[in-house]
mmCIF file of C-alpha atoms in Angstrom:
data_model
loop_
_atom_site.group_PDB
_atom_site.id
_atom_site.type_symbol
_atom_site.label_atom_id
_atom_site.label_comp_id
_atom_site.label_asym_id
_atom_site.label_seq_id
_atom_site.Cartn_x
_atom_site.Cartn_y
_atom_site.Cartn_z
ATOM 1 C CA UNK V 26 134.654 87.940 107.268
ATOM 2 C CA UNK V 27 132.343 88.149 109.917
ATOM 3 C CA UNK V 28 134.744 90.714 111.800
ATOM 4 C CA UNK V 29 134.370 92.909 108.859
ATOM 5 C CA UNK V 30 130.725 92.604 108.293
ATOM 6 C CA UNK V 31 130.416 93.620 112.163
ATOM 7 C CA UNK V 32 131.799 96.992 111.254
ATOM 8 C CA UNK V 33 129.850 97.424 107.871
ATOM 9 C CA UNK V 34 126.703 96.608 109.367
ATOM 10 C CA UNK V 35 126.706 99.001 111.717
ATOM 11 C CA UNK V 36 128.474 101.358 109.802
ATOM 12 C CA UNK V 37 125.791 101.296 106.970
ATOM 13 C CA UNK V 38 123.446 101.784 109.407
ATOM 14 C CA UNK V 39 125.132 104.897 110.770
ATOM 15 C CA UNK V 40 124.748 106.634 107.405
ATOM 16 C CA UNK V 41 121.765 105.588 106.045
ATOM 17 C CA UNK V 42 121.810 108.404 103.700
ATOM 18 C CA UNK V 43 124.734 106.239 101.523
ATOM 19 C CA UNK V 44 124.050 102.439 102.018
ATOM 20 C CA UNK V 45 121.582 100.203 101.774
ATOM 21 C CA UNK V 46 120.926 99.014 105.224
ATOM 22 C CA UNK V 47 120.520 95.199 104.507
ATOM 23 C CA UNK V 48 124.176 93.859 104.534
ATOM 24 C CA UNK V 49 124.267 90.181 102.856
ATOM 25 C CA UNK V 50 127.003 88.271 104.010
ATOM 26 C CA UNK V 51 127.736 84.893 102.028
ATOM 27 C CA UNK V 52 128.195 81.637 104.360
ATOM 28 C CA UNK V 53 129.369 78.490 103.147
ATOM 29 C CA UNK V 54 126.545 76.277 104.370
ATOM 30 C CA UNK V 55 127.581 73.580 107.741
ATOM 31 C CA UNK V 56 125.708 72.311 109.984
ATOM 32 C CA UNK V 57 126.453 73.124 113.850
ATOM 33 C CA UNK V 58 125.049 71.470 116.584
ATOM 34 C CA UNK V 59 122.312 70.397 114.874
ATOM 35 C CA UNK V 60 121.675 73.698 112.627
ATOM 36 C CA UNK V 61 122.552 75.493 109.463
ATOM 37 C CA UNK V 62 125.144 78.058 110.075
ATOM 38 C CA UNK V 63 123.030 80.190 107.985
ATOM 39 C CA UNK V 64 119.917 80.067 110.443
ATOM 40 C CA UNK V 65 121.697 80.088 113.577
ATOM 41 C CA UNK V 66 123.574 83.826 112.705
ATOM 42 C CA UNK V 67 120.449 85.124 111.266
ATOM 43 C CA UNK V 68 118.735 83.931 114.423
ATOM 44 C CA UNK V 69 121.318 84.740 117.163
ATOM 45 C CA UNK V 70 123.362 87.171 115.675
ATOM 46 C CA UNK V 71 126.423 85.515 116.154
ATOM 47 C CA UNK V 72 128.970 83.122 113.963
ATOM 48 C CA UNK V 73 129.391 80.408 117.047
ATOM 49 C CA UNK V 74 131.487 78.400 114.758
ATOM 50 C CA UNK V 75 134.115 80.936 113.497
ATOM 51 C CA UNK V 76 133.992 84.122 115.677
ATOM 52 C CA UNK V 77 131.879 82.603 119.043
ATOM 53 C CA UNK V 78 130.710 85.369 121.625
ATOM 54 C CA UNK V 79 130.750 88.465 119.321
ATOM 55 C CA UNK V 80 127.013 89.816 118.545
ATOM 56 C CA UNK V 81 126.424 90.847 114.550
ATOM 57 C CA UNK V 82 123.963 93.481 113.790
ATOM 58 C CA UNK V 83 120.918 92.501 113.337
ATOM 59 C CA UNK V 84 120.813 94.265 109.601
ATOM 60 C CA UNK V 85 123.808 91.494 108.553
ATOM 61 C CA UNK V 86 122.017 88.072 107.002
ATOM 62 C CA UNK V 87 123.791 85.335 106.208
ATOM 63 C CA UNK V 88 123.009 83.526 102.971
ATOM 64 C CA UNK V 89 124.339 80.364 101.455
ATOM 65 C CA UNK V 90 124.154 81.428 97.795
ATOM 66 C CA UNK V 91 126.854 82.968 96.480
ATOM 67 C CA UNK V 92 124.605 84.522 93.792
ATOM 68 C CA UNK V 93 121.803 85.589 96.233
ATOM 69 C CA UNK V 94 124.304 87.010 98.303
ATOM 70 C CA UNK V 95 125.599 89.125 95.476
ATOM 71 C CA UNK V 96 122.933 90.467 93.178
ATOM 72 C CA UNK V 97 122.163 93.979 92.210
ATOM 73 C CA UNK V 98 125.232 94.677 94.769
ATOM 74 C CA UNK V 99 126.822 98.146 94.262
ATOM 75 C CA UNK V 100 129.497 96.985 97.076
ATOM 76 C CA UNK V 101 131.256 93.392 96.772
ATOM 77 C CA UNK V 102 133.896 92.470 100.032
ATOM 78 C CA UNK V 103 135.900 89.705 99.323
ATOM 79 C CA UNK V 104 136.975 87.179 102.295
ATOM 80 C CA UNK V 105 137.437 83.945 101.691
ATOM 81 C CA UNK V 106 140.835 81.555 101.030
ATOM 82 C CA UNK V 107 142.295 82.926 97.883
ATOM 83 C CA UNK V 108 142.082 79.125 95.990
ATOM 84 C CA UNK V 109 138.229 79.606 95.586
ATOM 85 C CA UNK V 110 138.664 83.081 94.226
ATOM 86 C CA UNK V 111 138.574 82.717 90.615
ATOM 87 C CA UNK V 112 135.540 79.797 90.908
ATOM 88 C CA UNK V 113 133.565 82.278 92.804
ATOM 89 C CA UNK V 114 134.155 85.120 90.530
ATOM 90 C CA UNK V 115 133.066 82.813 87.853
ATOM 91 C CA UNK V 116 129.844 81.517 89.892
ATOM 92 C CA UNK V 117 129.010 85.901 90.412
ATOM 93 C CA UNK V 118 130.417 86.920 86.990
ATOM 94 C CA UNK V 119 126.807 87.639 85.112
ATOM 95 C CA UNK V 120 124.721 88.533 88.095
ATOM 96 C CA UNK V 121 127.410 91.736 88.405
ATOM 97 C CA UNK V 122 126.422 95.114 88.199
ATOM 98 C CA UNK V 123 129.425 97.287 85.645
ATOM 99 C CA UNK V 124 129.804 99.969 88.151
ATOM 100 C CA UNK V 125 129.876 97.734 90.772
ATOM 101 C CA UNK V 126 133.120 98.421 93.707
ATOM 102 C CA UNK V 127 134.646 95.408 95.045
ATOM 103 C CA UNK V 128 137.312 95.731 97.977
ATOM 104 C CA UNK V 129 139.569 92.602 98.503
ATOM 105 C CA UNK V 130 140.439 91.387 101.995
ATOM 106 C CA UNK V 131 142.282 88.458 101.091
ATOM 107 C CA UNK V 132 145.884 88.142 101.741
ATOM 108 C CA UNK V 133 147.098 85.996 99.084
ATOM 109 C CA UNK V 134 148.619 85.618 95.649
ATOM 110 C CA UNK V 135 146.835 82.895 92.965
ATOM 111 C CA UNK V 136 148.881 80.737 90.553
ATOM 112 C CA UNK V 137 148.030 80.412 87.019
ATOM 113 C CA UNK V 138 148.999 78.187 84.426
ATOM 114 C CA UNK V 139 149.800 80.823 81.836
ATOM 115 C CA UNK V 140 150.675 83.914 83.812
ATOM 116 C CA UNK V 141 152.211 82.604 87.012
ATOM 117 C CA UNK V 142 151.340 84.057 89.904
ATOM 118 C CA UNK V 143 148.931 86.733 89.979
ATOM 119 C CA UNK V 144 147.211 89.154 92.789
ATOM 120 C CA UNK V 145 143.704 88.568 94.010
ATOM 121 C CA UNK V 146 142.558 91.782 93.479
ATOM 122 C CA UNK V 147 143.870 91.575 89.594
ATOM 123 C CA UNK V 148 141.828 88.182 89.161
ATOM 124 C CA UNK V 149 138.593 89.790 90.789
ATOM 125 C CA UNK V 150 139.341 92.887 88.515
ATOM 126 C CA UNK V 151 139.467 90.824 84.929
ATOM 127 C CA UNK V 152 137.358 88.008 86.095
ATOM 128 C CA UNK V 153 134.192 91.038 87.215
ATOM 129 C CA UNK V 154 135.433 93.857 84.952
ATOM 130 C CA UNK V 155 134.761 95.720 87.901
ATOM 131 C CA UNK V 156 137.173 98.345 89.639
ATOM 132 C CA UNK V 157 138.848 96.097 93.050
ATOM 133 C CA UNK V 158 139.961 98.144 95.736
ATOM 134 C CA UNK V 159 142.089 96.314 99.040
ATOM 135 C CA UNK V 160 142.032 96.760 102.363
ATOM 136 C CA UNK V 161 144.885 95.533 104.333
ATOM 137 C CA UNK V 162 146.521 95.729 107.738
ATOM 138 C CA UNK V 163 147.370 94.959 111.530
ATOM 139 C CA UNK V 164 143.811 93.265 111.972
ATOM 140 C CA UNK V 165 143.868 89.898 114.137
ATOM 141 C CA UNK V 166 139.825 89.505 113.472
ATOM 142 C CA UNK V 167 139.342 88.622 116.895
ATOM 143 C CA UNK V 168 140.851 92.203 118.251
ATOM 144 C CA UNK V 169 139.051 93.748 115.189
ATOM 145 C CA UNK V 170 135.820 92.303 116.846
ATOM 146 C CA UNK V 171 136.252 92.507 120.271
ATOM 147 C CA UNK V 172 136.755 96.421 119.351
ATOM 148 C CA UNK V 173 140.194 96.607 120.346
ATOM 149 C CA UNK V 174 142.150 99.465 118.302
ATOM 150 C CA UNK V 175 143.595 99.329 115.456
ATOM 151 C CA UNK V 176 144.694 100.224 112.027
ATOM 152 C CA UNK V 177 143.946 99.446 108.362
ATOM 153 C CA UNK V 178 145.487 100.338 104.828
ATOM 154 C CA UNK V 179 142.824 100.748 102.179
ATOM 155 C CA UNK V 180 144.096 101.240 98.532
ATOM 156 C CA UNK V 181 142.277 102.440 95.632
ATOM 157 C CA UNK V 182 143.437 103.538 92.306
ATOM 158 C CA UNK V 183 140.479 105.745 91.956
ATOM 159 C CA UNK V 184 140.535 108.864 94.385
ATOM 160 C CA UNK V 185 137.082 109.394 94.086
ATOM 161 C CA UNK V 186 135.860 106.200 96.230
ATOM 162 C CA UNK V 187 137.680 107.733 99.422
ATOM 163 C CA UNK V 188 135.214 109.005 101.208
ATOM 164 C CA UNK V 189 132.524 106.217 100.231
ATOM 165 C CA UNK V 190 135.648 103.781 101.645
ATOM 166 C CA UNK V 191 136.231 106.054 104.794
ATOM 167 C CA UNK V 192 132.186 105.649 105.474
ATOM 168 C CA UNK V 193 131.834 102.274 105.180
ATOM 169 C CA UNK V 194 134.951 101.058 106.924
ATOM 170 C CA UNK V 195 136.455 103.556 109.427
ATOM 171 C CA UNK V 196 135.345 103.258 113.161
ATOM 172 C CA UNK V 197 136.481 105.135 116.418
ATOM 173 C CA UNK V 198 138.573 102.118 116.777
ATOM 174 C CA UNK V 199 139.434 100.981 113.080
ATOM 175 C CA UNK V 200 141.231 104.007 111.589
ATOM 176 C CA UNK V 201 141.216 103.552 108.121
ATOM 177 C CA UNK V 202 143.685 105.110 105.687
ATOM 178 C CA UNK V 203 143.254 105.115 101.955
ATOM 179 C CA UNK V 204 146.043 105.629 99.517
ATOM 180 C CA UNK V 205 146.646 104.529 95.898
ATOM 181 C CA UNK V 206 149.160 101.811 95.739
ATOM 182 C CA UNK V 207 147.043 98.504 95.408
ATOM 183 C CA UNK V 208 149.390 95.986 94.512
ATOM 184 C CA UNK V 209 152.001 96.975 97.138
ATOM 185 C CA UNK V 210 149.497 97.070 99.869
ATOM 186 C CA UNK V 211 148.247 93.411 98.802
ATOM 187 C CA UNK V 212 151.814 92.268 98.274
ATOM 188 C CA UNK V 213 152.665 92.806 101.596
ATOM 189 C CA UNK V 214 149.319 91.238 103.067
ATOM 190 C CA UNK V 215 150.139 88.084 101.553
ATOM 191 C CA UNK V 216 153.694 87.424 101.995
ATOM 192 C CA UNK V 217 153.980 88.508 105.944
ATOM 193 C CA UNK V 218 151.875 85.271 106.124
ATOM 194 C CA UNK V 219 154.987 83.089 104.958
ATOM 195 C CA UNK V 220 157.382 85.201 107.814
ATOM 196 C CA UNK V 221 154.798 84.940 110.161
ATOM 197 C CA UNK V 222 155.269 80.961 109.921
ATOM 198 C CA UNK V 223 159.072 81.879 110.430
ATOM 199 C CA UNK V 224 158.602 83.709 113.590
ATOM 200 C CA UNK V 225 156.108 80.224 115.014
ATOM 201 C CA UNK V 226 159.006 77.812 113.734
ATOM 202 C CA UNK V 227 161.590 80.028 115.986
ATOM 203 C CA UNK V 228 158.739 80.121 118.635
ATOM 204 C CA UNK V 229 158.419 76.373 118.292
ATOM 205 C CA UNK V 230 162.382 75.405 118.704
ATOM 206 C CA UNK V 231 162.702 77.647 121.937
ATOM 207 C CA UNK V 232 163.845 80.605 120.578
ATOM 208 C CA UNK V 233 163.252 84.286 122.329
ATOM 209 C CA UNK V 234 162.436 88.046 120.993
ATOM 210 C CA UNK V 235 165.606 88.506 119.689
ATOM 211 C CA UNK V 236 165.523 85.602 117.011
ATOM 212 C CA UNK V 237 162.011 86.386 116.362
ATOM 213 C CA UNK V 238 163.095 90.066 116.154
ATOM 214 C CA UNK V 239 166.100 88.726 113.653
ATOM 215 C CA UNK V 240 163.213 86.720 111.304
ATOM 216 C CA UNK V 241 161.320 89.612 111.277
ATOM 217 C CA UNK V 242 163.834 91.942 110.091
ATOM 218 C CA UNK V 243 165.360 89.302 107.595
ATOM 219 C CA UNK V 244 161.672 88.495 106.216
ATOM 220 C CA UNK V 245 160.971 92.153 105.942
ATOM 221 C CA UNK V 246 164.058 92.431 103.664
ATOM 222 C CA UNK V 247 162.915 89.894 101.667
ATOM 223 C CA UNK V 248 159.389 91.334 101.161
ATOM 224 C CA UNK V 249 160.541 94.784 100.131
ATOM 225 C CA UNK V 250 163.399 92.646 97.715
ATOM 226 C CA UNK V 251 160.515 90.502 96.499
ATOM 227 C CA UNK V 252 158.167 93.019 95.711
ATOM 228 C CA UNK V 253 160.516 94.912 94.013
ATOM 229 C CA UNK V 254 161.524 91.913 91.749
ATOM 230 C CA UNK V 255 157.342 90.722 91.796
ATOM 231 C CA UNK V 256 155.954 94.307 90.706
ATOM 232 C CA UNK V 257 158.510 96.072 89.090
ATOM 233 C CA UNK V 258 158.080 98.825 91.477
ATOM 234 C CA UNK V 259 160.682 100.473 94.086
ATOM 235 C CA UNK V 260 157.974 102.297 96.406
ATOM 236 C CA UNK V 261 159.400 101.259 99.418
ATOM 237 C CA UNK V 262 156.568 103.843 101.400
ATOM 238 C CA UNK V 263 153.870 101.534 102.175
ATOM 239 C CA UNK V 264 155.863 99.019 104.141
ATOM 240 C CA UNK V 265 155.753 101.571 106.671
ATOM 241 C CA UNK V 266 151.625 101.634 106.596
ATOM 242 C CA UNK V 267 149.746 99.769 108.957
ATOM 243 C CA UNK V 268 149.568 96.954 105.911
ATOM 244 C CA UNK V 269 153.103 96.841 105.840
ATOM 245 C CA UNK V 270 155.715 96.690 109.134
ATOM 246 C CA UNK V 271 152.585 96.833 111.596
ATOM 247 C CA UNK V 272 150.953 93.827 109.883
ATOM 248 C CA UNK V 273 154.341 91.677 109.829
ATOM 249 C CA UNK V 274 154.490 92.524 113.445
ATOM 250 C CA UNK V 275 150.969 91.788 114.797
ATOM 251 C CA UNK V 276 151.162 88.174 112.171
ATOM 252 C CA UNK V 277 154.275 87.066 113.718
ATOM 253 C CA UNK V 278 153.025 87.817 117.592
ATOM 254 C CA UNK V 279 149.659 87.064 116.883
ATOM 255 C CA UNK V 280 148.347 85.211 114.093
ATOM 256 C CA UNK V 281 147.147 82.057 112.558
ATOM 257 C CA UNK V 282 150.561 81.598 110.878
ATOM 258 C CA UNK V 283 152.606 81.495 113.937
ATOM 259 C CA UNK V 284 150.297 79.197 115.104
ATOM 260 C CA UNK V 285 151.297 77.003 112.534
ATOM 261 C CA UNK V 286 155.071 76.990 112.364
ATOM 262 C CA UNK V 287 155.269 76.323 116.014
ATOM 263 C CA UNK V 288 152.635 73.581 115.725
ATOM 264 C CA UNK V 289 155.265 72.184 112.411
ATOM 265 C CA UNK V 290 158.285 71.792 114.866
ATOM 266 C CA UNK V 291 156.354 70.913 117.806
ATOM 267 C CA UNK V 292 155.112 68.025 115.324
ATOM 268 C CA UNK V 293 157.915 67.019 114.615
ATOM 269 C CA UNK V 294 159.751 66.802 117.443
ATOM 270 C CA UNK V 295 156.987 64.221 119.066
ATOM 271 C CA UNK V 296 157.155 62.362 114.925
ATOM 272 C CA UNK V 297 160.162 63.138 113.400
ATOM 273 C CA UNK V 298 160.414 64.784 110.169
ATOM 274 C CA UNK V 299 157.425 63.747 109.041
ATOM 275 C CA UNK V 300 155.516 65.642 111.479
ATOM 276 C CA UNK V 301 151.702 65.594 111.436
ATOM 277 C CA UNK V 302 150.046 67.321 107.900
ATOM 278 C CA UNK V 303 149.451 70.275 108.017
ATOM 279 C CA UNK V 304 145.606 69.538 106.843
ATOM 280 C CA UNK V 305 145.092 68.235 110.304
ATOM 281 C CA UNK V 306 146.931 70.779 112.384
ATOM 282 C CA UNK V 307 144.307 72.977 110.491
ATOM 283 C CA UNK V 308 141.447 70.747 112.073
ATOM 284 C CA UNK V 309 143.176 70.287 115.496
ATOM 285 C CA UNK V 310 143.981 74.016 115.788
ATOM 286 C CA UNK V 311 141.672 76.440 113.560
ATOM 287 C CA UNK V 312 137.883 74.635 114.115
ATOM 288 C CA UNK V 313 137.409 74.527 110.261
ATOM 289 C CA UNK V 314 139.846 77.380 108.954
ATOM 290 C CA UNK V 315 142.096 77.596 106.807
ATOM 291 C CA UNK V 316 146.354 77.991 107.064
ATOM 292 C CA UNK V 317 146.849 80.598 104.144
ATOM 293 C CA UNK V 318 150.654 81.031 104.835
ATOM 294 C CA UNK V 319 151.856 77.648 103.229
ATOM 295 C CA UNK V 320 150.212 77.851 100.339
ATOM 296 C CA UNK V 321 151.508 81.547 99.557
ATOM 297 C CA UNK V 322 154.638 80.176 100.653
ATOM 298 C CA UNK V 323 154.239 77.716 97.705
ATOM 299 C CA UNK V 324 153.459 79.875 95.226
ATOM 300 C CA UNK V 325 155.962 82.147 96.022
ATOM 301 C CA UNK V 326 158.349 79.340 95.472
ATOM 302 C CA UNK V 327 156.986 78.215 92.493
ATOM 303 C CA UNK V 328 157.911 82.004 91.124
ATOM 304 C CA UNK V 329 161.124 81.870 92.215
ATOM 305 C CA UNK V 330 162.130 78.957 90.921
ATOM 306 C CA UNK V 331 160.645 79.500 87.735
ATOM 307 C CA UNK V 332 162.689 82.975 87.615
ATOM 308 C CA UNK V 333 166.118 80.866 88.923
ATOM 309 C CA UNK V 334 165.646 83.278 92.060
ATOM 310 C CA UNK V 335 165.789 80.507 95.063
ATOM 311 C CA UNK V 336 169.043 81.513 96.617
ATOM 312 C CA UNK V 337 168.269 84.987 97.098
ATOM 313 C CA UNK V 338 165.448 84.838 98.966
ATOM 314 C CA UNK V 339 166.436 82.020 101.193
ATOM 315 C CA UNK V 340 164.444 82.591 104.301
ATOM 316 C CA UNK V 341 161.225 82.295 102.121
ATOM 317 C CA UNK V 342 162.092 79.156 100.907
ATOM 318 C CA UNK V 343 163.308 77.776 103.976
ATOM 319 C CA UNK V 344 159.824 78.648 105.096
ATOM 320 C CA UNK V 345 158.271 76.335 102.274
ATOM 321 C CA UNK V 346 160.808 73.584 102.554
ATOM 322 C CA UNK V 347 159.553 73.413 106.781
ATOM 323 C CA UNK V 348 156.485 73.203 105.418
ATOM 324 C CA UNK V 349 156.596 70.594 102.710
ATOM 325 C CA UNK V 350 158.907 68.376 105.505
ATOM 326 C CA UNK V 351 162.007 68.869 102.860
ATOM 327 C CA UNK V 352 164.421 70.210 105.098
ATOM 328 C CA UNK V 353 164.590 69.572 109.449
ATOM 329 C CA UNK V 354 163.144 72.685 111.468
ATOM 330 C CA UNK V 355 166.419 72.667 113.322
ATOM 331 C CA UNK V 356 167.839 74.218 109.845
ATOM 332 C CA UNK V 357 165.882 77.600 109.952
ATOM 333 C CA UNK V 358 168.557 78.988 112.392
ATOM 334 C CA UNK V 359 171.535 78.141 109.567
ATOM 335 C CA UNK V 360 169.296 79.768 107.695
ATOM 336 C CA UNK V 361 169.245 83.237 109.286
ATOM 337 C CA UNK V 362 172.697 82.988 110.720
ATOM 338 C CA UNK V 363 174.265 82.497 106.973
ATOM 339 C CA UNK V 364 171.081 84.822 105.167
ATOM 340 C CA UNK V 365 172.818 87.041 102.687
ATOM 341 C CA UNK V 366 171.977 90.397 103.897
ATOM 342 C CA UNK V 367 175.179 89.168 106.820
ATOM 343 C CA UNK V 368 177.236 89.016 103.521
#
């Protein structure tokens, strides 16, 4: 979030002739060392809990209130876990202008009682009535903000927001391309999470590149398969955007989910099974962030079984099974060795 609102902040600055210059940026309220989070970025221009040493514009405040944050917006970027989604939306819902634009950043599906699993840009969407556009990619925020380059995937359906999307995003070192597919560009944002904690667990039992190299092509398999089965739609194209392969690549080198599979085995080699919950590996290892990857993972499962899919996807619910300490660590190499795509 704060990675992002770097780039629009100075970005709305640079054409002033499009944007408002005032970029609010919503911050659930903690106090650090003493202060609000709030008052210390608006003060120092800097997020010393979540992205330390990296200098905001000045034009970015950061407000506690959802609402505040929000009203009379013309431009609404989501970032936040996808679990509080749909209770934000709801907090925002009448304080939203019609016409307003929102662009989803979050990589994540949410599960509903009546309609299974759904994408976050489709609950913003009918939650708002409001067109949701999504930008995904290979974007470890801390590269993104140290200004290290890269590139994104932005999606609309509408054509027409293009260059408004191109303006407020693109940088000399955040190349931006925007194409039309929305739900295969989330899609892949939120399941490369659940390989990503694949390539850790390999990471975390000793493994080298070419078994990480093996998960990655095995969980890519399974993404195009799943999508396919999820959406209804055989567009294999954007896996080869920065959102799709790129993403998968940078997650399971780079990211937060790695992080956690290798911290799983490592767990449970000093434990046993049992291991050390994964609510505390989130405290020991992300300062107050969230693991999104086991919770897709989850959900993902949940659709599967529901659908009598399991055995076809079975590196993705290997992945869960780590996770929820159902099956040993150890297993995930049976796993690949016997997947079906060998068959």
């Amino acid at each position: 979030g704060s990675a992002i609102a770097k780039i629009v902040g100075n970005n709305v600055l640079a054409h002033d002739d499009m944007f408002e210059t005032e970029v609010f940026m919503y911050v659930y309220e903690e106090i650090v060392n003493g202060q609000k989070l709030t008052d210390i970025i608006n003060s120092e221009h800097e997020n010393v809990k979540y992205l330390p040493e990296i200098k905001l514009p000045a034009n970015v405040i950061a407000v506690p209130d959802v609402v505040k944050a929000c009203n009379d917006a013309d431009i609404l970027i989501f970032v936040l876990p996808h679990q509080f989604v749909k209770e934000t939306c709801l907090k925002m819902k009448q304080f939203i202008k019609p016409n307003a634009l929102g662009i989803s950043l979050i990589k994540g599906f949410i599960l509903t009682e009546n309609d299974g699993i759904q994408l976050v840009s489709k609950v913003i969407s009918e939650t708002l009535g409001i067109e949701t556009a999504v930008l995904m990619g290979a974007n470890l925020a801390t590269e993104v903000a140290s200004e290290m380059f890269c590139e994104t995937t932005i999606a609309c359906e509408n054509e027409s927001y293009k260059p408004l999307l191109t303006a407020l995003f693109e940088t000399s070192y955040f190349r931006c391309k925007v194409i039309k597919n929305v739900a295969g560009v989330e899609a892949c944002g939120a399941l490369k999470n659940v390989v990503g904690i694949g390539a850790g667990i390999v990471d975390g039992l000793g493994y080298g590149d070419n078994t990480k190299a093996a998960v990655i092509r095995l969980g890519l398999m399974e993404m195009m398969k799943f999508t396919k089965v999820f959406l209804g739609n055989d567009d294999k194209s954007v896996f080869f955007e920065s959102c799709g392969v790129a993403d998968l690549v940078a997650t399971c080198h780079g990211g937060r989910n790695r992080l956690l599979g290798e911290a799983v085995v490592k767990s449970m080699k000093k434990r046993g099974i049992a291991g050390v919950d994964i609510r505390l590996l989130e405290k020991e290892i992300l300062r107050g962030q969230s693991f999104q990857g086991p919770l897709i993972a989850k959900e993902i499962y949940s659709y599967l079984k529901d659908n009598n899919m399991l055995e076809q996807f079975p590196l993705l619910v290997a992945i869960h099974r780590i996770c929820t300490r159902e099956v040993d660590p150890r297993n995930f190499i049976d796993c690949l060795r016997d997947h079906p795509e060998h068959m």
